[in-house]
PDB file of C-alpha atoms in Angstrom:
ATOM      1  CA  UNK A   1      49.775 -32.839  16.339  1.00  0.00           C
ATOM      2  CA  UNK A   2      46.790 -30.344  15.982  1.00  0.00           C
ATOM      3  CA  UNK A   3      46.830 -27.912  13.093  1.00  0.00           C
ATOM      4  CA  UNK A   4      47.230 -24.067  14.031  1.00  0.00           C
ATOM      5  CA  UNK A   5      43.781 -22.096  14.203  1.00  0.00           C
ATOM      6  CA  UNK A   6      42.978 -18.697  12.995  1.00  0.00           C
ATOM      7  CA  UNK A   7      40.762 -17.094  15.740  1.00  0.00           C
ATOM      8  CA  UNK A   8      38.896 -13.840  15.541  1.00  0.00           C
ATOM      9  CA  UNK A   9      37.050 -11.722  18.493  1.00  0.00           C
ATOM     10  CA  UNK A  10      34.403  -9.058  17.172  1.00  0.00           C
ATOM     11  CA  UNK A  11      34.398  -6.176  19.704  1.00  0.00           C
ATOM     12  CA  UNK A  12      31.071  -4.347  18.901  1.00  0.00           C
ATOM     13  CA  UNK A  13      28.018  -2.538  20.151  1.00  0.00           C
ATOM     14  CA  UNK A  14      24.400  -3.684  20.100  1.00  0.00           C
ATOM     15  CA  UNK A  15      20.926  -2.549  20.580  1.00  0.00           C
ATOM     16  CA  UNK A  16      19.029  -3.611  23.629  1.00  0.00           C
ATOM     17  CA  UNK A  17      16.007  -5.629  22.645  1.00  0.00           C
ATOM     18  CA  UNK A  18      16.566  -5.351  18.969  1.00  0.00           C
ATOM     19  CA  UNK A  19      17.305  -8.928  18.168  1.00  0.00           C
ATOM     20  CA  UNK A  20      16.845  -8.571  14.573  1.00  0.00           C
ATOM     21  CA  UNK A  21      19.205  -5.856  13.886  1.00  0.00           C
ATOM     22  CA  UNK A  22      21.873  -7.239  16.398  1.00  0.00           C
ATOM     23  CA  UNK A  23      21.580 -10.759  14.237  1.00  0.00           C
ATOM     24  CA  UNK A  24      22.039  -8.936  10.909  1.00  0.00           C
ATOM     25  CA  UNK A  25      25.232  -6.976  12.431  1.00  0.00           C
ATOM     26  CA  UNK A  26      26.624 -10.387  13.979  1.00  0.00           C
ATOM     27  CA  UNK A  27      26.315 -12.073  10.496  1.00  0.00           C
ATOM     28  CA  UNK A  28      27.961  -9.306   8.832  1.00  0.00           C
ATOM     29  CA  UNK A  29      30.978  -9.379  11.177  1.00  0.00           C
ATOM     30  CA  UNK A  30      31.057 -13.385  10.530  1.00  0.00           C
ATOM     31  CA  UNK A  31      31.155 -12.758   6.839  1.00  0.00           C
ATOM     32  CA  UNK A  32      34.236  -9.892   7.262  1.00  0.00           C
ATOM     33  CA  UNK A  33      36.072 -12.273   9.752  1.00  0.00           C
ATOM     34  CA  UNK A  34      35.963 -15.343   7.462  1.00  0.00           C
ATOM     35  CA  UNK A  35      37.320 -13.375   4.697  1.00  0.00           C
ATOM     36  CA  UNK A  36      40.220 -12.817   6.846  1.00  0.00           C
ATOM     37  CA  UNK A  37      40.622 -16.535   7.386  1.00  0.00           C
ATOM     38  CA  UNK A  38      39.255 -16.788  10.668  1.00  0.00           C
ATOM     39  CA  UNK A  39      37.695 -20.373  11.591  1.00  0.00           C
ATOM     40  CA  UNK A  40      36.576 -19.488  14.979  1.00  0.00           C
ATOM     41  CA  UNK A  41      34.670 -16.080  15.528  1.00  0.00           C
ATOM     42  CA  UNK A  42      33.720 -15.157  19.173  1.00  0.00           C
ATOM     43  CA  UNK A  43      31.341 -12.351  20.075  1.00  0.00           C
ATOM     44  CA  UNK A  44      30.707 -10.467  23.383  1.00  0.00           C
ATOM     45  CA  UNK A  45      28.242 -11.674  25.820  1.00  0.00           C
ATOM     46  CA  UNK A  46      24.454 -11.071  25.382  1.00  0.00           C
ATOM     47  CA  UNK A  47      25.205  -9.379  21.999  1.00  0.00           C
ATOM     48  CA  UNK A  48      22.247 -10.631  20.313  1.00  0.00           C
ATOM     49  CA  UNK A  49      19.793  -9.333  22.872  1.00  0.00           C
ATOM     50  CA  UNK A  50      21.289  -6.637  24.928  1.00  0.00           C
ATOM     51  CA  UNK A  51      22.268  -6.660  28.671  1.00  0.00           C
ATOM     52  CA  UNK A  52      20.935  -3.937  30.917  1.00  0.00           C
ATOM     53  CA  UNK A  53      17.160  -5.037  31.301  1.00  0.00           C
ATOM     54  CA  UNK A  54      15.636  -3.769  34.290  1.00  0.00           C
ATOM     55  CA  UNK A  55      13.348  -6.664  35.096  1.00  0.00           C
ATOM     56  CA  UNK A  56      13.175 -10.476  34.620  1.00  0.00           C
ATOM     57  CA  UNK A  57       9.820  -9.768  32.767  1.00  0.00           C
ATOM     58  CA  UNK A  58      11.576  -7.473  30.249  1.00  0.00           C
ATOM     59  CA  UNK A  59      14.459  -9.846  29.811  1.00  0.00           C
ATOM     60  CA  UNK A  60      12.098 -12.670  29.003  1.00  0.00           C
ATOM     61  CA  UNK A  61      10.301 -10.644  26.435  1.00  0.00           C
ATOM     62  CA  UNK A  62      13.434 -10.145  24.574  1.00  0.00           C
ATOM     63  CA  UNK A  63      15.347 -13.480  25.162  1.00  0.00           C
ATOM     64  CA  UNK A  64      15.810 -16.140  22.600  1.00  0.00           C
ATOM     65  CA  UNK A  65      15.076 -19.915  22.687  1.00  0.00           C
ATOM     66  CA  UNK A  66      17.588 -22.428  21.277  1.00  0.00           C
ATOM     67  CA  UNK A  67      15.270 -23.630  18.567  1.00  0.00           C
ATOM     68  CA  UNK A  68      14.491 -19.977  17.755  1.00  0.00           C
ATOM     69  CA  UNK A  69      14.767 -18.594  13.991  1.00  0.00           C
ATOM     70  CA  UNK A  70      17.625 -16.470  15.217  1.00  0.00           C
ATOM     71  CA  UNK A  71      19.748 -19.666  16.072  1.00  0.00           C
ATOM     72  CA  UNK A  72      18.663 -21.163  12.958  1.00  0.00           C
ATOM     73  CA  UNK A  73      19.681 -18.150  10.770  1.00  0.00           C
ATOM     74  CA  UNK A  74      23.335 -18.429  12.463  1.00  0.00           C
ATOM     75  CA  UNK A  75      23.450 -22.140  11.894  1.00  0.00           C
ATOM     76  CA  UNK A  76      23.006 -21.611   8.090  1.00  0.00           C
ATOM     77  CA  UNK A  77      25.431 -18.883   8.109  1.00  0.00           C
ATOM     78  CA  UNK A  78      28.191 -20.950   9.957  1.00  0.00           C
ATOM     79  CA  UNK A  79      27.359 -23.672   7.216  1.00  0.00           C
ATOM     80  CA  UNK A  80      27.677 -21.221   4.377  1.00  0.00           C
ATOM     81  CA  UNK A  81      30.847 -19.862   5.679  1.00  0.00           C
ATOM     82  CA  UNK A  82      32.274 -23.085   7.095  1.00  0.00           C
ATOM     83  CA  UNK A  83      33.262 -21.453  10.568  1.00  0.00           C
ATOM     84  CA  UNK A  84      32.455 -21.813  14.275  1.00  0.00           C
ATOM     85  CA  UNK A  85      31.102 -19.146  16.423  1.00  0.00           C
ATOM     86  CA  UNK A  86      30.787 -18.424  20.002  1.00  0.00           C
ATOM     87  CA  UNK A  87      27.952 -15.663  20.588  1.00  0.00           C
ATOM     88  CA  UNK A  88      26.320 -14.501  23.686  1.00  0.00           C
ATOM     89  CA  UNK A  89      22.430 -14.190  24.171  1.00  0.00           C
ATOM     90  CA  UNK A  90      19.672 -14.108  26.847  1.00  0.00           C
ATOM     91  CA  UNK A  91      18.142 -17.519  26.514  1.00  0.00           C
ATOM     92  CA  UNK A  92      14.447 -18.259  27.545  1.00  0.00           C
ATOM     93  CA  UNK A  93      13.418 -21.807  28.772  1.00  0.00           C
ATOM     94  CA  UNK A  94       9.986 -21.681  29.914  1.00  0.00           C
ATOM     95  CA  UNK A  95      10.042 -19.380  32.620  1.00  0.00           C
ATOM     96  CA  UNK A  96      13.613 -19.511  33.356  1.00  0.00           C
ATOM     97  CA  UNK A  97      16.071 -16.716  31.972  1.00  0.00           C
ATOM     98  CA  UNK A  98      19.733 -17.747  31.276  1.00  0.00           C
ATOM     99  CA  UNK A  99      22.669 -15.728  30.361  1.00  0.00           C
ATOM    100  CA  UNK A 100      24.203 -17.923  27.713  1.00  0.00           C
ATOM    101  CA  UNK A 101      26.627 -18.452  25.244  1.00  0.00           C
ATOM    102  CA  UNK A 102      26.089 -20.649  22.081  1.00  0.00           C
ATOM    103  CA  UNK A 103      28.711 -22.613  20.185  1.00  0.00           C
ATOM    104  CA  UNK A 104      27.496 -23.133  16.327  1.00  0.00           C
ATOM    105  CA  UNK A 105      29.334 -24.803  13.706  1.00  0.00           C
ATOM    106  CA  UNK A 106      29.081 -25.673   9.926  1.00  0.00           C
ATOM    107  CA  UNK A 107      27.085 -28.789  11.346  1.00  0.00           C
ATOM    108  CA  UNK A 108      24.939 -27.041  13.535  1.00  0.00           C
ATOM    109  CA  UNK A 109      24.907 -26.296  17.504  1.00  0.00           C
ATOM    110  CA  UNK A 110      28.087 -27.778  19.170  1.00  0.00           C
ATOM    111  CA  UNK A 111      27.032 -26.576  22.793  1.00  0.00           C
ATOM    112  CA  UNK A 112      25.579 -24.318  24.790  1.00  0.00           C
ATOM    113  CA  UNK A 113      26.917 -22.838  28.024  1.00  0.00           C
ATOM    114  CA  UNK A 114      24.910 -21.068  30.895  1.00  0.00           C
ATOM    115  CA  UNK A 115      26.814 -18.354  33.003  1.00  0.00           C
ATOM    116  CA  UNK A 116      27.422 -20.038  36.444  1.00  0.00           C
ATOM    117  CA  UNK A 117      28.871 -16.920  38.498  1.00  0.00           C
ATOM    118  CA  UNK A 118      26.349 -13.912  38.528  1.00  0.00           C
ATOM    119  CA  UNK A 119      27.383 -10.431  39.559  1.00  0.00           C
ATOM    120  CA  UNK A 120      24.419  -8.000  40.827  1.00  0.00           C
ATOM    121  CA  UNK A 121      24.717  -6.032  37.756  1.00  0.00           C
ATOM    122  CA  UNK A 122      22.041  -5.648  34.677  1.00  0.00           C
ATOM    123  CA  UNK A 123      20.172  -8.699  33.571  1.00  0.00           C
ATOM    124  CA  UNK A 124      22.124 -10.895  35.930  1.00  0.00           C
ATOM    125  CA  UNK A 125      20.391  -9.665  38.790  1.00  0.00           C
ATOM    126  CA  UNK A 126      17.328 -11.503  37.553  1.00  0.00           C
ATOM    127  CA  UNK A 127      18.602 -14.705  35.640  1.00  0.00           C
ATOM    128  CA  UNK A 128      18.860 -18.359  36.946  1.00  0.00           C
ATOM    129  CA  UNK A 129      22.556 -19.323  37.432  1.00  0.00           C
ATOM    130  CA  UNK A 130      23.756 -22.247  35.153  1.00  0.00           C
ATOM    131  CA  UNK A 131      24.099 -25.774  36.897  1.00  0.00           C
ATOM    132  CA  UNK A 132      25.566 -27.823  34.462  1.00  0.00           C
ATOM    133  CA  UNK A 133      29.189 -29.392  34.461  1.00  0.00           C
ATOM    134  CA  UNK A 134      31.960 -27.459  32.766  1.00  0.00           C
ATOM    135  CA  UNK A 135      32.409 -28.791  29.330  1.00  0.00           C
ATOM    136  CA  UNK A 136      35.287 -28.838  26.542  1.00  0.00           C
ATOM    137  CA  UNK A 137      33.908 -28.859  23.194  1.00  0.00           C
ATOM    138  CA  UNK A 138      35.896 -30.272  20.098  1.00  0.00           C
ATOM    139  CA  UNK A 139      35.906 -28.169  16.997  1.00  0.00           C
ATOM    140  CA  UNK A 140      37.440 -30.422  14.462  1.00  0.00           C
ATOM    141  CA  UNK A 141      40.719 -30.388  16.272  1.00  0.00           C
ATOM    142  CA  UNK A 142      40.669 -27.386  18.538  1.00  0.00           C
ATOM    143  CA  UNK A 143      39.333 -27.850  22.024  1.00  0.00           C
ATOM    144  CA  UNK A 144      37.697 -24.622  23.606  1.00  0.00           C
ATOM    145  CA  UNK A 145      35.860 -23.861  26.772  1.00  0.00           C
ATOM    146  CA  UNK A 146      33.463 -21.357  27.488  1.00  0.00           C
ATOM    147  CA  UNK A 147      32.798 -19.189  30.214  1.00  0.00           C
ATOM    148  CA  UNK A 148      31.043 -15.795  30.487  1.00  0.00           C
ATOM    149  CA  UNK A 149      32.189 -12.519  32.199  1.00  0.00           C
ATOM    150  CA  UNK A 150      32.228 -12.626  35.756  1.00  0.00           C
ATOM    151  CA  UNK A 151      32.960 -16.560  35.532  1.00  0.00           C
ATOM    152  CA  UNK A 152      36.333 -15.403  34.643  1.00  0.00           C
ATOM    153  CA  UNK A 153      37.052 -13.867  38.119  1.00  0.00           C
ATOM    154  CA  UNK A 154      37.078 -16.985  39.684  1.00  0.00           C
ATOM    155  CA  UNK A 155      40.172 -19.603  39.022  1.00  0.00           C
ATOM    156  CA  UNK A 156      38.330 -22.751  39.553  1.00  0.00           C
ATOM    157  CA  UNK A 157      36.258 -22.944  36.281  1.00  0.00           C
ATOM    158  CA  UNK A 158      39.186 -22.355  34.090  1.00  0.00           C
ATOM    159  CA  UNK A 159      41.229 -24.903  35.981  1.00  0.00           C
ATOM    160  CA  UNK A 160      38.593 -27.437  35.582  1.00  0.00           C
ATOM    161  CA  UNK A 161      38.486 -26.449  31.967  1.00  0.00           C
ATOM    162  CA  UNK A 162      42.285 -26.829  31.392  1.00  0.00           C
ATOM    163  CA  UNK A 163      42.044 -30.083  33.423  1.00  0.00           C
ATOM    164  CA  UNK A 164      39.442 -31.407  30.805  1.00  0.00           C
ATOM    165  CA  UNK A 165      41.846 -30.802  27.865  1.00  0.00           C
ATOM    166  CA  UNK A 166      41.111 -27.057  26.810  1.00  0.00           C
ATOM    167  CA  UNK A 167      43.473 -25.655  24.467  1.00  0.00           C
ATOM    168  CA  UNK A 168      41.617 -22.234  24.295  1.00  0.00           C
ATOM    169  CA  UNK A 169      39.158 -20.637  27.095  1.00  0.00           C
ATOM    170  CA  UNK A 170      36.879 -17.901  25.444  1.00  0.00           C
ATOM    171  CA  UNK A 171      35.000 -15.419  27.607  1.00  0.00           C
ATOM    172  CA  UNK A 172      32.389 -13.230  26.276  1.00  0.00           C
ATOM    173  CA  UNK A 173      32.015 -10.552  28.375  1.00  0.00           C
ATOM    174  CA  UNK A 174      30.034  -7.172  29.045  1.00  0.00           C
ATOM    175  CA  UNK A 175      32.822  -5.301  31.030  1.00  0.00           C
ATOM    176  CA  UNK A 176      31.856  -1.830  32.012  1.00  0.00           C
ATOM    177  CA  UNK A 177      33.633   1.168  33.416  1.00  0.00           C
ATOM    178  CA  UNK A 178      35.147  -0.109  36.738  1.00  0.00           C
ATOM    179  CA  UNK A 179      36.296  -3.416  35.377  1.00  0.00           C
ATOM    180  CA  UNK A 180      39.630  -2.029  34.156  1.00  0.00           C
ATOM    181  CA  UNK A 181      41.480  -4.386  36.376  1.00  0.00           C
ATOM    182  CA  UNK A 182      39.585  -7.304  34.960  1.00  0.00           C
ATOM    183  CA  UNK A 183      40.117  -6.747  31.456  1.00  0.00           C
ATOM    184  CA  UNK A 184      43.706  -6.113  32.007  1.00  0.00           C
ATOM    185  CA  UNK A 185      44.695  -8.958  34.222  1.00  0.00           C
ATOM    186  CA  UNK A 186      42.113 -11.805  34.235  1.00  0.00           C
ATOM    187  CA  UNK A 187      43.108 -12.979  30.639  1.00  0.00           C
ATOM    188  CA  UNK A 188      46.670 -13.182  31.195  1.00  0.00           C
ATOM    189  CA  UNK A 189      46.390 -15.073  34.764  1.00  0.00           C
ATOM    190  CA  UNK A 190      44.017 -17.527  33.600  1.00  0.00           C
ATOM    191  CA  UNK A 191      46.057 -18.235  30.533  1.00  0.00           C
ATOM    192  CA  UNK A 192      49.373 -18.307  32.361  1.00  0.00           C
ATOM    193  CA  UNK A 193      48.396 -20.429  35.464  1.00  0.00           C
ATOM    194  CA  UNK A 194      46.554 -22.862  33.224  1.00  0.00           C
ATOM    195  CA  UNK A 195      48.978 -23.016  30.187  1.00  0.00           C
ATOM    196  CA  UNK A 196      46.321 -22.487  27.776  1.00  0.00           C
ATOM    197  CA  UNK A 197      45.064 -19.525  25.326  1.00  0.00           C
ATOM    198  CA  UNK A 198      42.324 -17.225  26.527  1.00  0.00           C
ATOM    199  CA  UNK A 199      40.254 -14.883  24.644  1.00  0.00           C
ATOM    200  CA  UNK A 200      38.271 -12.152  26.153  1.00  0.00           C
ATOM    201  CA  UNK A 201      35.730 -10.518  23.751  1.00  0.00           C
ATOM    202  CA  UNK A 202      34.180  -7.551  25.389  1.00  0.00           C
ATOM    203  CA  UNK A 203      31.511  -5.062  24.034  1.00  0.00           C
ATOM    204  CA  UNK A 204      31.543  -1.556  23.586  1.00  0.00           C
ATOM    205  CA  UNK A 205      28.963   1.403  23.523  1.00  0.00           C
ATOM    206  CA  UNK A 206      26.540   2.512  26.148  1.00  0.00           C
ATOM    207  CA  UNK A 207      23.533   0.872  27.660  1.00  0.00           C
ATOM    208  CA  UNK A 208      21.263   2.232  30.406  1.00  0.00           C
ATOM    209  CA  UNK A 209      24.033   4.583  31.524  1.00  0.00           C
ATOM    210  CA  UNK A 210      26.795   1.897  31.573  1.00  0.00           C
ATOM    211  CA  UNK A 211      29.574   2.379  29.160  1.00  0.00           C
ATOM    212  CA  UNK A 212      31.498  -0.665  28.016  1.00  0.00           C
ATOM    213  CA  UNK A 213      35.101  -0.494  27.872  1.00  0.00           C
ATOM    214  CA  UNK A 214      36.104  -2.972  25.238  1.00  0.00           C
ATOM    215  CA  UNK A 215      39.806  -4.029  25.718  1.00  0.00           C
ATOM    216  CA  UNK A 216      39.405  -7.496  24.137  1.00  0.00           C
ATOM    217  CA  UNK A 217      42.529  -9.461  24.158  1.00  0.00           C
ATOM    218  CA  UNK A 218      43.779 -12.782  23.156  1.00  0.00           C
ATOM    219  CA  UNK A 219      46.231 -14.152  25.375  1.00  0.00           C
ATOM    220  CA  UNK A 220      49.030 -17.056  24.695  1.00  0.00           C
ATOM    221  CA  UNK A 221      49.937 -19.860  27.128  1.00  0.00           C
ATOM    222  CA  UNK A 222      52.860 -17.634  28.479  1.00  0.00           C
ATOM    223  CA  UNK A 223      50.569 -14.941  29.740  1.00  0.00           C
ATOM    224  CA  UNK A 224      51.343 -12.516  26.538  1.00  0.00           C
ATOM    225  CA  UNK A 225      49.460 -10.664  24.228  1.00  0.00           C
ATOM    226  CA  UNK A 226      48.829 -12.285  20.793  1.00  0.00           C
ATOM    227  CA  UNK A 227      46.665  -9.553  19.607  1.00  0.00           C
ATOM    228  CA  UNK A 228      44.597  -6.986  21.527  1.00  0.00           C
ATOM    229  CA  UNK A 229      42.176  -3.825  21.135  1.00  0.00           C
ATOM    230  CA  UNK A 230      43.414  -1.258  23.525  1.00  0.00           C
ATOM    231  CA  UNK A 231      40.220   0.877  22.938  1.00  0.00           C
ATOM    232  CA  UNK A 232      36.247   1.055  23.375  1.00  0.00           C
ATOM    233  CA  UNK A 233      35.260   1.147  19.823  1.00  0.00           C
ATOM    234  CA  UNK A 234      34.180  -1.574  17.550  1.00  0.00           C
ATOM    235  CA  UNK A 235      36.903  -3.679  16.039  1.00  0.00           C
ATOM    236  CA  UNK A 236      38.236  -7.106  15.183  1.00  0.00           C
ATOM    237  CA  UNK A 237      40.797  -8.795  16.905  1.00  0.00           C
ATOM    238  CA  UNK A 238      42.628 -11.537  14.959  1.00  0.00           C
ATOM    239  CA  UNK A 239      45.579 -14.186  15.551  1.00  0.00           C
ATOM    240  CA  UNK A 240      46.784 -17.625  14.727  1.00  0.00           C
ATOM    241  CA  UNK A 241      46.813 -19.990  17.899  1.00  0.00           C
ATOM    242  CA  UNK A 242      48.589 -23.216  17.882  1.00  0.00           C
ATOM    243  CA  UNK A 243      46.687 -26.299  20.195  1.00  0.00           C
ATOM    244  CA  UNK A 244      49.701 -28.251  20.406  1.00  0.00           C
ATOM    245  CA  UNK A 245      51.704 -25.538  22.295  1.00  0.00           C
ATOM    246  CA  UNK A 246      48.949 -25.478  24.817  1.00  0.00           C
ATOM    247  CA  UNK A 247      48.884 -29.153  25.365  1.00  0.00           C
ATOM    248  CA  UNK A 248      52.458 -29.607  26.258  1.00  0.00           C
ATOM    249  CA  UNK A 249      52.350 -28.257  29.892  1.00  0.00           C
ATOM    250  CA  UNK A 250      56.076 -28.538  30.535  1.00  0.00           C
ATOM    251  CA  UNK A 251      57.791 -25.337  30.250  1.00  0.00           C
ATOM    252  CA  UNK A 252      61.537 -25.967  29.779  1.00  0.00           C
ATOM    253  CA  UNK A 253      63.726 -23.023  30.223  1.00  0.00           C
ATOM    254  CA  UNK A 254      66.962 -25.063  31.000  1.00  0.00           C
ATOM    255  CA  UNK A 255      66.630 -28.543  30.426  1.00  0.00           C
ATOM    256  CA  UNK A 256      67.262 -30.520  33.629  1.00  0.00           C
ATOM    257  CA  UNK A 257      67.639 -27.512  35.734  1.00  0.00           C
ATOM    258  CA  UNK A 258      64.614 -24.955  35.217  1.00  0.00           C
ATOM    259  CA  UNK A 259      61.475 -26.522  34.248  1.00  0.00           C
ATOM    260  CA  UNK A 260      57.967 -25.602  34.949  1.00  0.00           C
ATOM    261  CA  UNK A 261      54.615 -27.442  34.890  1.00  0.00           C
ATOM    262  CA  UNK A 262      51.623 -25.762  36.412  1.00  0.00           C
ATOM    263  CA  UNK A 263      49.283 -28.836  35.965  1.00  0.00           C
ATOM    264  CA  UNK A 264      51.908 -31.491  37.202  1.00  0.00           C
ATOM    265  CA  UNK A 265      52.673 -29.418  39.924  1.00  0.00           C
ATOM    266  CA  UNK A 266      49.471 -29.145  41.419  1.00  0.00           C
ATOM    267  CA  UNK A 267      48.596 -30.484  45.199  1.00  0.00           C
ATOM    268  CA  UNK A 268      45.185 -31.581  45.407  1.00  0.00           C
ATOM    269  CA  UNK A 269      45.771 -33.197  48.687  1.00  0.00           C
ATOM    270  CA  UNK A 270      46.109 -29.805  50.331  1.00  0.00           C
ATOM    271  CA  UNK A 271      42.972 -28.143  48.450  1.00  0.00           C
ATOM    272  CA  UNK A 272      40.273 -29.575  50.454  1.00  0.00           C
ATOM    273  CA  UNK A 273      39.058 -26.156  51.711  1.00  0.00           C
ATOM    274  CA  UNK A 274      38.042 -25.172  48.077  1.00  0.00           C
ATOM    275  CA  UNK A 275      35.164 -27.726  48.437  1.00  0.00           C
ATOM    276  CA  UNK A 276      33.843 -26.293  51.691  1.00  0.00           C
ATOM    277  CA  UNK A 277      31.309 -23.339  52.145  1.00  0.00           C
ATOM    278  CA  UNK A 278      33.067 -20.742  54.011  1.00  0.00           C
ATOM    279  CA  UNK A 279      31.230 -17.394  54.744  1.00  0.00           C
ATOM    280  CA  UNK A 280      33.230 -14.288  54.728  1.00  0.00           C
TER     281      UNK A 280
END
């Protein structure tokens, strides 16, 4: 049986291209969340670098490598506080630019995810899509999957992470005005259809005329809010989750008469068209 975990999401603003100040503020929020007992702290998409870059060159100039001093500072902070974090950033690897989220714990980097579904928006117009298989990370007993923003609009990645054993799927995001439907409905549906916890951590503020709407949420496996920030201001979302409840996929309403299992009830033999390339 897995132990309960206290999880936090930091809904915050950042300054585009000011990695030093963004790092300082992320580490301050880490300290505040740790004081509240959080063991996992999630930050928004591209929060270390900003998102609204107008060219690949501008993005590369402000991107971060995995072995940078910025990441090393976060590693030291996680070790000192005894916490895990998921934080979004623009990643540079050679001449390639990725929209990434790195997971770091007390013993160092746990994993690094590169966004696989790219909207025509902000720096995503210029980044390379991730190609590595979706992966679940074991954080000392809590199993998490990581996606970024537009990835959450597609049911397939979340289903894969659920089948791989995720208890919690985290979604660092930069939802701007116009994405109200995503912020309101995507977290609940992905949680319910996969019987997992789902955390969306959105940013706030204005960047290159885009206003980000906040509305971060932590949803339980029934599709109900555990905690949410119903505004577009900075704040902390905090709740305790029980991984054991996410792992028992059999929901019993009336024993022997009304039971639901959204994983065992799948029909993969009928899902062949999902693997076909269909142009619409």
